[in-house]
Coordinates of C-alpha atoms in Angstrom, one line a residue:
Chain C
M8 CA -16.1 19.9 11.7
K9 CA -16.4 18.0 8.5
I10 CA -14.9 14.5 8.1
L11 CA -13.9 13.0 4.7
V12 CA -14.0 9.3 4.5
A13 CA -12.4 7.3 1.6
V14 CA -14.3 4.3 0.4
K15 CA -12.9 1.9 -2.2
R16 CA -14.9 -0.6 -4.4
V17 CA -13.0 -3.9 -4.3
I18 CA -13.8 -7.6 -5.0
D19 CA -15.8 -8.9 -2.1
Y20 CA -13.4 -10.3 0.6
A21 CA -15.2 -13.7 0.5
V22 CA -14.7 -14.2 -3.2
K23 CA -11.9 -16.6 -4.2
I24 CA -10.2 -14.6 -6.9
R25 CA -9.1 -16.0 -10.3
V26 CA -6.1 -14.8 -12.3
K27 CA -6.8 -14.0 -15.9
P28 CA -5.3 -16.6 -18.4
D29 CA -3.4 -13.8 -20.2
K30 CA -1.8 -12.8 -16.9
S31 CA -2.9 -9.2 -17.3
G32 CA -4.7 -9.1 -14.0
V33 CA -7.4 -10.6 -11.9
E34 CA -10.9 -11.5 -13.3
T35 CA -13.3 -8.8 -12.3
Q36 CA -16.2 -9.4 -14.8
N37 CA -19.4 -10.6 -13.1
I38 CA -17.7 -10.8 -9.7
K39 CA -19.3 -9.6 -6.5
M40 CA -17.8 -6.2 -5.5
S41 CA -18.2 -4.6 -2.1
M42 CA -16.9 -1.8 0.0
N43 CA -13.3 -2.5 1.2
P44 CA -13.8 -3.9 4.8
F45 CA -11.3 -1.3 6.2
C46 CA -13.2 1.5 4.6
E47 CA -16.4 0.3 6.3
I48 CA -14.6 0.6 9.6
A49 CA -13.4 4.1 8.7
L50 CA -16.9 5.2 7.8
E51 CA -18.3 3.6 11.0
E52 CA -15.8 5.5 13.1
A53 CA -16.7 8.8 11.3
L54 CA -20.4 8.1 12.0
R55 CA -19.8 7.4 15.7
I56 CA -17.8 10.7 15.9
K57 CA -20.7 12.5 14.4
E58 CA -23.2 10.8 16.7
A59 CA -21.1 11.9 19.7
G60 CA -21.7 15.5 18.5
L61 CA -18.0 16.0 17.5
A62 CA -18.6 16.3 13.7
S63 CA -21.1 18.2 11.6
E64 CA -20.9 16.4 8.3
I65 CA -19.5 13.2 6.8
V66 CA -18.5 13.1 3.2
A67 CA -17.8 9.8 1.5
V68 CA -15.3 9.9 -1.3
S69 CA -14.7 7.2 -3.9
M70 CA -12.5 7.1 -7.0
G71 CA -12.7 4.9 -10.1
P72 CA -15.3 3.7 -12.7
K73 CA -19.0 4.7 -12.6
Q74 CA -19.9 1.6 -10.5
C75 CA -18.2 3.3 -7.5
V76 CA -21.4 5.1 -7.2
D77 CA -22.9 1.8 -5.8
T78 CA -20.2 1.8 -3.1
L79 CA -20.9 5.4 -2.3
R80 CA -24.7 4.6 -2.0
T81 CA -23.8 1.9 0.5
G82 CA -21.8 4.5 2.5
L83 CA -24.7 7.0 2.3
A84 CA -27.1 4.2 3.5
M85 CA -24.8 3.6 6.4
G86 CA -25.2 7.3 7.3
A87 CA -22.8 9.5 5.3
D88 CA -24.3 12.8 4.5
R89 CA -23.2 13.1 0.9
G90 CA -20.8 11.6 -1.6
I91 CA -18.1 12.6 -4.0
H92 CA -17.2 10.5 -7.0
V93 CA -14.0 11.1 -8.9
E94 CA -14.7 9.2 -12.1
A95 CA -11.6 7.6 -13.7
N96 CA -11.6 4.5 -15.9
E97 CA -7.9 3.9 -15.7
A98 CA -6.3 2.2 -12.7
L99 CA -5.3 4.7 -10.1
V100 CA -2.2 4.1 -8.0
P101 CA -2.1 5.4 -4.3
L102 CA 0.0 8.4 -5.2
T103 CA -2.6 9.6 -7.7
V104 CA -5.4 8.9 -5.3
A105 CA -3.5 10.9 -2.6
K106 CA -3.1 13.8 -5.0
I107 CA -6.8 13.8 -5.9
F108 CA -7.5 13.7 -2.1
Q109 CA -5.3 16.7 -1.6
A110 CA -7.2 18.6 -4.3
L111 CA -10.5 17.6 -2.6
V112 CA -9.3 18.8 0.8
G113 CA -8.6 22.2 -0.9
L114 CA -12.2 22.3 -1.9
E115 CA -13.9 20.8 1.1
K116 CA -11.7 21.9 4.0
P117 CA -12.3 18.9 6.3
G118 CA -11.0 18.8 9.8
L119 CA -10.3 15.1 9.7
I120 CA -9.8 12.4 7.1
I121 CA -10.4 8.7 8.0
M122 CA -9.4 5.9 5.6
G123 CA -8.9 2.2 5.9
K124 CA -5.3 1.0 6.5
Q125 CA -5.2 -0.9 3.3
A126 CA -7.4 -2.1 0.4
I127 CA -7.7 -5.8 0.2
D128 CA -7.2 -5.9 -3.6
D129 CA -3.8 -4.2 -4.0
D130 CA -2.8 -4.6 -0.3
C131 CA -0.7 -1.4 -0.7
N132 CA -1.2 0.3 2.7
Q133 CA 0.0 3.7 1.3
T134 CA -2.8 6.1 0.6
G135 CA -3.4 7.5 4.0
Q136 CA 0.2 8.1 4.7
M137 CA 0.7 9.8 1.3
V138 CA -2.3 12.1 1.8
A139 CA -1.0 13.1 5.2
G140 CA 2.5 13.7 3.7
L141 CA 1.1 15.8 0.8
L142 CA -1.0 17.9 3.2
G143 CA 1.7 18.2 5.9
W144 CA -0.9 16.8 8.4
P145 CA 0.0 14.4 11.2
Q146 CA -1.0 10.8 10.7
G147 CA -2.4 8.1 13.0
T148 CA -2.1 4.8 11.1
F149 CA -3.4 1.4 12.0
A150 CA -5.8 2.9 14.6
S151 CA -7.5 0.6 17.1
K152 CA -8.9 3.5 19.2
V153 CA -9.7 7.1 18.5
L154 CA -10.6 9.8 21.0
L155 CA -11.4 13.3 19.8
D156 CA -11.0 16.4 22.0
K157 CA -13.0 19.1 20.3
E158 CA -11.8 21.9 22.6
K159 CA -8.1 21.2 22.2
Q160 CA -8.6 20.2 18.6
V161 CA -6.5 17.0 19.1
A162 CA -7.1 13.3 18.4
T163 CA -5.6 10.7 20.6
V164 CA -5.0 7.6 18.6
E165 CA -4.1 4.1 19.8
R166 CA -2.2 2.3 17.1
E167 CA -1.5 -1.4 16.5
V168 CA 2.3 -1.8 16.1
D169 CA 4.6 -4.8 16.1
G170 CA 4.9 -5.9 19.7
G171 CA 2.0 -4.0 21.1
L172 CA 0.1 -0.8 21.1
E173 CA 1.3 2.8 20.7
T174 CA -0.6 5.9 21.6
L175 CA -0.1 9.2 19.8
C176 CA -1.7 12.6 20.2
L177 CA -2.3 14.4 16.9
D178 CA -3.2 18.0 16.2
L179 CA -6.2 18.4 13.9
P180 CA -6.6 18.4 11.0
A181 CA -5.1 14.9 10.7
V182 CA -5.3 11.7 8.7
I183 CA -6.3 8.5 10.5
T184 CA -6.2 5.0 9.0
T185 CA -8.2 2.2 10.6
D186 CA -7.3 -1.2 11.7
L187 CA -9.7 -4.1 12.1
R188 CA -10.3 -3.8 15.8
L189 CA -11.3 -0.2 15.8
N190 CA -15.1 -1.0 15.6
Q191 CA -17.8 -3.2 14.3
P192 CA -19.4 -1.5 11.2
R193 CA -23.2 -1.3 11.2
Y194 CA -25.5 -2.6 8.5
A195 CA -27.5 -0.3 6.3
T196 CA -31.2 -0.7 7.2
L197 CA -33.8 -0.7 4.4
P198 CA -35.3 2.7 5.2
N199 CA -31.8 4.1 5.2
I200 CA -31.1 2.5 1.8
M201 CA -34.1 4.2 0.4
K202 CA -33.1 7.5 2.0
A203 CA -29.7 7.2 0.6
K204 CA -31.1 7.4 -3.0
S205 CA -31.9 11.0 -2.5
K206 CA -28.6 12.0 -1.1
V207 CA -26.3 14.0 -3.3
I208 CA -23.2 12.5 -5.0
K209 CA -21.1 15.2 -6.6
K210 CA -19.0 14.2 -9.7
Y211 CA -15.5 15.2 -10.6
T212 CA -12.9 13.9 -13.0
P213 CA -9.1 14.0 -12.2
Q214 CA -8.7 16.4 -15.1
E215 CA -11.1 18.9 -13.5
L216 CA -9.0 18.7 -10.4
N217 CA -5.8 19.1 -12.5
I218 CA -4.4 15.7 -11.5
E219 CA -2.4 13.7 -14.0
T220 CA -3.4 10.0 -13.7
K221 CA -0.2 8.7 -15.4
S222 CA 1.5 6.4 -13.1
D223 CA 5.2 5.5 -12.5
I224 CA 4.3 1.8 -11.7
E225 CA 3.6 -0.6 -14.6
V226 CA 2.1 -4.0 -14.0
V227 CA 4.2 -6.5 -16.0
E228 CA 2.1 -9.6 -15.2
V229 CA -0.1 -11.1 -12.6
T230 CA 0.3 -14.8 -11.8
E231 CA -1.0 -17.4 -9.5
P232 CA 1.2 -18.1 -6.5
P233 CA 3.1 -21.4 -6.6
K234 CA 1.0 -24.3 -5.5
R235 CA 2.0 -26.2 -2.4
K236 CA 2.6 -29.9 -2.9
A237 CA -0.4 -31.9 -1.8
G238 CA 0.0 -33.0 1.8
V239 CA -0.8 -36.2 3.6
I240 CA -3.4 -37.0 6.3
V241 CA -1.8 -38.9 9.2
S242 CA -3.9 -41.0 11.5
S243 CA -2.2 -40.6 14.8
V244 CA 0.0 -38.3 16.9
D245 CA 2.7 -41.0 16.8
E246 CA 2.7 -41.0 13.0
L247 CA 2.8 -37.2 13.0
I248 CA 5.8 -37.1 15.3
D249 CA 7.5 -39.8 13.2
K250 CA 6.9 -37.8 10.0
L251 CA 8.1 -34.5 11.4
K252 CA 11.2 -36.2 12.8
N253 CA 12.2 -38.6 10.0
E254 CA 10.7 -37.2 6.9
A255 CA 10.6 -33.4 7.3
H256 CA 13.5 -33.3 9.8
V257 CA 12.0 -30.3 11.6
I258 CA 11.9 -31.6 15.2
Chain H
M29 CA -3.7 24.0 -2.9
L30 CA -4.4 23.5 -6.5
T31 CA -1.5 25.6 -7.6
A32 CA 0.8 23.6 -5.4
L33 CA -0.4 20.5 -7.2
R34 CA 0.4 21.9 -10.6
T35 CA 4.0 22.6 -9.6
T36 CA 4.5 19.0 -8.4
S37 CA 3.8 17.5 -11.9
T38 CA 7.0 18.9 -13.5
S39 CA 8.1 18.3 -17.0
T40 CA 9.1 14.8 -18.0
L41 CA 12.6 15.6 -19.2
P42 CA 14.3 15.4 -15.7
R43 CA 12.4 12.2 -15.1
F44 CA 14.0 10.8 -18.3
Y45 CA 17.5 11.7 -17.3
S46 CA 17.3 10.4 -13.8
L47 CA 15.9 7.2 -15.2
I48 CA 19.1 6.8 -17.4
A49 CA 21.2 7.6 -14.3
A50 CA 19.3 4.8 -12.4
Y51 CA 20.7 2.2 -14.8
R52 CA 24.3 3.5 -14.4
S53 CA 24.7 2.7 -10.7
I54 CA 22.7 1.6 -7.8
T55 CA 23.0 3.6 -4.6
T56 CA 20.7 2.4 -1.9
L57 CA 19.6 3.9 1.3
V58 CA 18.3 1.5 3.9
I59 CA 16.0 3.0 6.6
A60 CA 16.8 1.1 9.8
E61 CA 15.4 0.7 13.2
H62 CA 17.3 0.2 16.3
E63 CA 16.6 -0.9 19.9
N64 CA 18.9 -1.2 22.9
G65 CA 21.9 -0.2 20.9
A66 CA 21.5 -2.7 18.2
I67 CA 20.1 -2.8 14.6
Q68 CA 16.8 -4.7 14.5
L69 CA 16.8 -7.9 12.5
P70 CA 14.2 -6.8 9.9
S71 CA 16.5 -3.8 9.0
I72 CA 19.5 -6.1 8.4
T73 CA 17.2 -8.2 6.2
A74 CA 16.4 -5.0 4.3
V75 CA 20.2 -4.6 3.7
E76 CA 20.2 -8.2 2.3
A77 CA 17.4 -7.2 -0.1
A78 CA 19.3 -4.1 -1.1
K79 CA 22.2 -6.3 -2.0
S80 CA 20.2 -8.2 -4.5
L81 CA 19.3 -5.1 -6.5
S82 CA 22.5 -5.3 -8.4
N83 CA 25.6 -7.5 -8.5
D84 CA 28.1 -4.7 -8.9
N85 CA 28.4 -0.9 -8.1
N86 CA 25.9 -1.2 -5.4
S87 CA 26.7 1.1 -2.5
I88 CA 24.5 0.6 0.5
S89 CA 24.0 3.3 3.2
V90 CA 22.1 2.8 6.3
L91 CA 20.1 5.6 7.9
L92 CA 19.6 5.6 11.7
A93 CA 17.8 8.2 13.8
G94 CA 17.3 8.8 17.4
S95 CA 19.1 10.4 20.3
G96 CA 21.6 9.6 23.0
P97 CA 24.2 6.9 23.6
S98 CA 22.1 4.0 22.4
L99 CA 21.9 5.6 18.9
H100 CA 25.7 5.7 18.7
Q101 CA 26.0 2.2 20.0
A102 CA 23.5 1.1 17.3
A103 CA 25.5 3.0 14.7
K104 CA 28.6 1.0 15.7
H105 CA 26.6 -2.2 15.4
A106 CA 25.3 -1.1 12.0
A107 CA 28.8 -0.5 10.8
T108 CA 29.8 -4.1 11.3
C109 CA 26.5 -6.1 11.1
H110 CA 26.5 -6.8 7.4
P111 CA 29.5 -6.8 5.0
S112 CA 27.6 -4.9 2.3
I113 CA 27.0 -1.8 4.2
S114 CA 29.4 1.0 3.1
Q115 CA 28.2 3.9 5.1
V116 CA 26.1 4.5 8.2
L117 CA 24.3 7.9 8.5
V118 CA 23.3 9.0 11.9
A119 CA 20.6 11.6 12.6
D120 CA 20.9 12.6 16.2
S121 CA 18.1 14.8 17.5
D122 CA 15.4 14.8 20.1
K123 CA 13.0 15.0 17.2
F124 CA 13.7 11.4 16.4
R125 CA 13.4 10.1 19.9
Y126 CA 10.2 8.3 18.9
P127 CA 9.6 6.8 15.5
L128 CA 7.1 9.4 14.4
A129 CA 6.2 9.4 10.6
E130 CA 6.2 13.2 10.4
A131 CA 9.8 13.6 11.5
W132 CA 11.0 10.5 9.6
G133 CA 9.3 11.6 6.4
K134 CA 11.1 14.9 6.4
L135 CA 14.4 13.2 7.4
I136 CA 14.2 10.8 4.5
H137 CA 13.4 13.7 2.2
L138 CA 16.4 15.7 3.4
V139 CA 18.8 12.7 3.2
Q140 CA 17.6 11.9 -0.3
Q141 CA 18.0 15.5 -1.5
K142 CA 21.6 15.4 -0.4
G143 CA 22.5 11.8 -1.3
G144 CA 20.5 11.3 -4.6
Y145 CA 20.0 7.6 -3.9
S146 CA 18.6 5.4 -6.7
H147 CA 16.7 3.2 -4.2
I148 CA 15.4 3.6 -0.7
I149 CA 14.4 0.4 1.2
T150 CA 13.0 -0.5 4.5
A151 CA 11.3 -3.6 6.0
A152 CA 7.5 -4.0 5.6
N153 CA 6.8 -3.9 9.4
S154 CA 4.6 -1.4 11.2
F155 CA 7.5 1.2 11.2
G156 CA 8.3 0.9 7.5
K157 CA 4.7 0.8 6.4
N158 CA 4.0 3.9 8.4
V159 CA 7.0 6.0 7.4
L160 CA 8.0 5.0 3.8
P161 CA 4.7 6.0 1.9
R162 CA 4.8 9.4 3.6
A163 CA 8.3 10.0 2.5
A164 CA 7.5 8.8 -1.0
A165 CA 4.7 11.3 -1.3
L166 CA 7.1 14.1 -0.2
L167 CA 9.5 12.9 -3.0
D168 CA 6.6 12.6 -5.5
V169 CA 7.2 8.9 -6.3
S170 CA 5.1 5.7 -6.0
P171 CA 6.5 3.2 -3.5
V172 CA 6.3 -0.5 -4.0
T173 CA 5.2 -2.2 -0.8
D174 CA 5.7 -5.7 0.6
V175 CA 8.1 -6.9 -2.1
I176 CA 8.9 -10.6 -1.9
S177 CA 11.3 -10.9 -4.8
I178 CA 13.6 -8.5 -6.7
S179 CA 13.9 -9.4 -10.4
D180 CA 16.2 -6.5 -11.3
S181 CA 16.8 -3.0 -10.0
N182 CA 13.4 -1.8 -11.3
Q183 CA 11.3 -4.9 -11.3
F184 CA 9.8 -6.5 -8.3
I185 CA 7.2 -9.2 -7.3
R186 CA 4.6 -8.5 -4.6
P187 CA 1.6 -10.4 -3.4
I188 CA -1.9 -8.9 -4.0
Y189 CA -5.3 -10.1 -2.9
A190 CA -4.1 -11.6 0.3
G191 CA -1.4 -13.5 -1.4
N192 CA -3.8 -15.2 -3.8
A193 CA -2.0 -13.6 -6.8
L194 CA 1.5 -12.4 -7.4
C195 CA 2.0 -9.2 -9.2
T196 CA 5.2 -8.3 -11.1
V197 CA 5.6 -4.5 -11.3
R198 CA 8.2 -2.3 -13.0
Y199 CA 9.1 1.0 -11.6
T200 CA 9.4 3.6 -14.4
G201 CA 9.5 6.8 -12.3
I202 CA 12.3 9.1 -11.2
N203 CA 14.8 8.4 -8.4
P204 CA 14.4 7.2 -5.8
C205 CA 12.7 3.9 -6.3
M206 CA 11.2 3.2 -2.9
L207 CA 10.4 -0.3 -1.5
T208 CA 9.3 -2.0 1.6
I209 CA 10.4 -5.6 1.7
R210 CA 8.8 -8.6 3.3
S211 CA 11.5 -9.8 5.7
T212 CA 10.7 -13.5 5.6
S213 CA 11.4 -13.5 1.8
F214 CA 15.0 -12.3 2.2
P215 CA 16.6 -14.7 4.7
L216 CA 20.0 -13.8 6.0
P217 CA 22.9 -16.1 5.0
A218 CA 25.1 -17.2 7.9
L219 CA 27.7 -14.4 8.1
S220 CA 31.2 -15.6 8.6
A221 CA 33.3 -14.2 11.4
D222 CA 35.8 -12.6 9.0
S223 CA 33.1 -10.4 7.5
Q224 CA 33.2 -8.5 10.8
S225 CA 36.5 -6.9 9.9
N226 CA 34.8 -4.9 7.2
E227 CA 33.7 -1.7 9.1
A228 CA 31.5 0.9 7.4
H229 CA 32.1 4.6 7.8
I230 CA 29.9 6.4 10.3
S231 CA 28.8 10.0 9.5
Q232 CA 26.4 12.5 11.0
V233 CA 23.5 13.8 9.0
D234 CA 23.6 17.6 8.8
L235 CA 20.3 18.7 10.2
S236 CA 20.8 22.4 9.8
T237 CA 18.4 22.5 6.8
F238 CA 15.9 20.2 8.4
D239 CA 12.4 21.4 7.6
E240 CA 10.4 21.6 10.8
D241 CA 7.1 22.2 9.1
S242 CA 4.5 19.7 10.4
I243 CA 6.9 18.4 13.0
G244 CA 5.4 18.6 16.5
K245 CA 1.9 18.1 15.2
S246 CA 2.1 14.6 16.5
R247 CA 3.3 13.6 19.9
Y248 CA 4.2 10.3 21.3
V249 CA 2.2 9.3 24.4
Q250 CA 3.0 5.7 25.3
H251 CA 3.8 2.2 24.2
T252 CA 2.3 -0.9 25.8
S253 CA 4.1 -4.1 24.9
Q254 CA 3.5 -7.7 25.7
D255 CA 6.4 -9.1 27.7
T256 CA 7.4 -12.5 26.4
E257 CA 10.4 -14.7 26.7
R258 CA 9.5 -16.7 23.6
P259 CA 11.2 -16.1 20.3
D260 CA 9.9 -13.2 18.1
L261 CA 6.9 -14.3 16.0
G262 CA 8.3 -12.8 12.8
S263 CA 11.6 -14.6 12.9
A264 CA 10.9 -17.8 14.9
R265 CA 12.0 -21.2 13.4
V266 CA 8.8 -22.8 14.7
V267 CA 5.4 -21.2 15.2
V268 CA 2.5 -22.8 17.0
T269 CA -0.9 -21.2 16.2
G270 CA -4.3 -21.5 17.8
G271 CA -7.7 -20.6 16.4
R272 CA -11.2 -20.1 17.7
A273 CA -11.6 -23.8 18.5
L274 CA -9.4 -23.3 21.6
K275 CA -12.6 -21.8 23.1
S276 CA -11.0 -19.7 25.9
A277 CA -7.9 -17.9 27.0
E278 CA -7.4 -20.6 29.6
N279 CA -7.3 -23.3 27.0
F280 CA -5.0 -21.2 24.8
K281 CA -2.3 -21.9 27.5
M282 CA -2.0 -25.4 26.0
I283 CA -0.7 -23.7 22.8
E284 CA 1.8 -21.8 24.9
K285 CA 2.9 -24.9 26.7
L286 CA 3.4 -26.7 23.4
A287 CA 5.3 -23.7 22.1
E288 CA 7.6 -23.7 25.1
K289 CA 8.4 -27.4 24.6
L290 CA 9.3 -26.7 20.9
G291 CA 11.1 -23.5 21.6
A292 CA 8.5 -21.9 19.3
A293 CA 6.7 -18.6 19.0
V294 CA 2.9 -18.4 19.6
G295 CA 0.6 -17.2 16.8
A296 CA -3.1 -16.8 16.7
T297 CA -5.9 -16.3 14.1
R298 CA -8.0 -13.2 14.0
A299 CA -10.9 -15.2 15.5
A300 CA -8.8 -16.1 18.5
V301 CA -7.7 -12.4 18.9
D302 CA -11.2 -11.0 18.6
S303 CA -12.5 -13.5 21.1
G304 CA -9.9 -12.1 23.5
F305 CA -7.8 -15.3 24.0
V306 CA -4.6 -13.5 23.2
P307 CA -3.4 -9.9 22.4
N308 CA -3.5 -8.8 18.7
D309 CA 0.2 -8.7 18.2
L310 CA 0.1 -12.5 17.9
Q311 CA -2.2 -12.4 14.9
V312 CA -0.9 -14.1 11.8
G313 CA -2.4 -13.2 8.5
Q314 CA -3.0 -10.5 5.9
T315 CA -3.7 -7.9 8.5
G316 CA -1.4 -9.3 11.2
K317 CA 2.1 -10.7 10.9
I318 CA 3.5 -12.5 7.9
V319 CA 5.6 -15.5 9.0
A320 CA 7.6 -18.1 7.1
P321 CA 9.1 -20.5 9.7
E322 CA 10.6 -24.0 9.2
L323 CA 7.6 -25.5 10.9
Y324 CA 4.1 -24.1 11.3
L325 CA 1.6 -25.9 13.5
A326 CA -2.0 -24.8 13.3
F327 CA -4.5 -26.0 15.9
G328 CA -8.2 -25.4 15.5
V329 CA -7.5 -23.1 12.6
S330 CA -10.0 -23.3 9.7
G331 CA -7.7 -21.7 7.2
A332 CA -9.4 -18.5 5.9
I333 CA -7.6 -16.9 3.0
Q334 CA -6.7 -14.0 5.1
H335 CA -4.9 -16.3 7.6
I336 CA -3.2 -18.4 4.9
A337 CA -1.8 -15.2 3.4
G338 CA 0.2 -14.8 6.5
M339 CA 1.8 -18.3 6.7
R340 CA 1.7 -20.0 3.2
D341 CA 5.5 -19.6 2.8
S342 CA 6.2 -21.8 5.8
R343 CA 8.4 -24.8 4.9
I344 CA 6.3 -27.4 6.7
I345 CA 2.7 -26.8 7.7
V346 CA 0.9 -29.1 10.1
A347 CA -2.8 -28.8 10.7
V348 CA -4.9 -30.3 13.4
N349 CA -8.6 -29.8 13.1
K350 CA -11.8 -31.7 13.9
D351 CA -13.3 -30.8 10.5
A352 CA -11.8 -32.9 7.7
D353 CA -13.1 -30.4 5.2
A354 CA -11.4 -27.4 6.7
P355 CA -9.5 -25.4 4.0
I356 CA -6.3 -25.5 6.1
F357 CA -5.8 -29.1 5.0
Q358 CA -5.3 -27.9 1.4
V359 CA -2.1 -26.2 2.3
A360 CA -0.9 -28.5 5.1
D361 CA 1.9 -30.9 4.5
Y362 CA 0.7 -33.1 7.4
G363 CA -2.9 -33.1 8.5
L364 CA -4.4 -34.8 11.5
V365 CA -8.2 -34.9 11.8
G366 CA -8.9 -35.0 15.5
D367 CA -9.9 -33.1 18.6
L368 CA -7.1 -30.7 19.6
F369 CA -8.0 -31.2 23.3
E370 CA -6.8 -34.8 22.9
V371 CA -4.1 -34.2 20.4
I372 CA -2.2 -31.4 22.2
P373 CA -1.8 -33.2 25.5
E374 CA -0.6 -36.3 23.6
L375 CA 1.9 -34.2 21.7
L376 CA 3.1 -32.6 24.9
E377 CA 3.7 -36.1 26.3
K378 CA 5.3 -37.6 23.3
L379 CA 7.3 -34.9 21.7
P380 CA 11.0 -35.3 22.3
E381 CA 12.5 -33.0 25.0
K382 CA 14.2 -30.0 23.3
K383 CA 16.2 -26.9 24.4

């Protein structure tokens, strides 16, 4: 069975982002970019499935500008077998990404797709669900545990939901999106980084896959969130209780 | 597969006409959850958000699905729970016994094809986030998730980058415009007693044309929940949160004791969850719950941006931390630099008795 893993190039999670003065977006020039943390977890899970002898090949897929190749190389260094880069210079909304994925599934015929539950830049949390919908495949979102049964061709997925955990059983092929607690992603070792340089990355454009990239969402402006009024440092518990009672009126 | 894709990108002319229609009137479908015969609070909040799409000509329908008597009891509750609801649609079938995205996606698709709604809204909780994007893909529209403010019927504000920026987006596509809304951003006004007299019409969804493709490919196995008598984290008036500095699950009980005294819900940082002090459904932050209580007390929380994204809209934030440079103090209204192992017992002793 082949597994497709989506990996997105985003601003590194530790970077404090800056909004552009013209409000057109967030500053991305000369800013450290990395693989979206949830995508790392997705790739790690795929690698573990392969190491358990339940998958034959892992294909990492990234969409966006040419620098996405760096993200794919990171994925290949972690252990993915090959990469697919769908090069697009315009911003892609999740619906477009999902349609591109649908086209790639037609070409690659994977038995499982694993994605992160959300990208930490747009915070959308949509793509996995949309891919599953377009393909008519079952979905296991926000997964914190995945068990594959190769014989029965099912995946048992434990999901993080409000108020606890939910377990679902999905017929393969399926789409799984990963939550933080699914696993601890590995680091790429230096020999593997070198090996990754010779692995194949196939290129497509959305046009070659017959996907229109025009979106039905238009960004009007991006602004900074309202600043909170500077607070005060109190010196004792008594002062704190007094402030909460007589100034803030919350207790 | 590729031919199927080509047919989905239809000509732009129908898109144009439905866009015009969207400006004529607003008809909203609210996707609601129910439990024990009552509509859940986040769903009622979604109705409140739907109301703010337009001042006039806004007809709001609520869609409920499930099976058995508790569904019909919930439908009765839905009919009276908010004066703006004009219709309650009930889909009664074993297929909806559990909230599976596969069945719900098809159901929303079916109801939209019959009703031609201009907007479909649900709360941005784990149910809404799971179901709505799937339904949107079936309807070939882009959803807007985690909306915190509605500017007009097609323009919305949503946080990006863990709440470090706010993005205003305009939806320019065909009907329906699909949204998930952040419940804490649309507080419910106190509803007066006389609003109860306004009862919405309840009708059954005709499921004879329900497309069963892909239903049954996912099966519900079980749900494990944390029993708690404390208020729900998402809607509590006071939240007490502990971080890694608590050091152990045993010590975390101090946070619980303090929460009890204040009638508060307990929250936790990702560090506290990962260290196994508390279960993950208590996590507050970008990847956990988003809260906006009257009072948020953070003990031993450093204030990573991912955590702040989940609580920055709280009215009053109190931080207690040993490290005077902890970023949490930048968003706190009241900060106390000190050892929480001394501060919490003192608070327990000196806080006024309540509830």
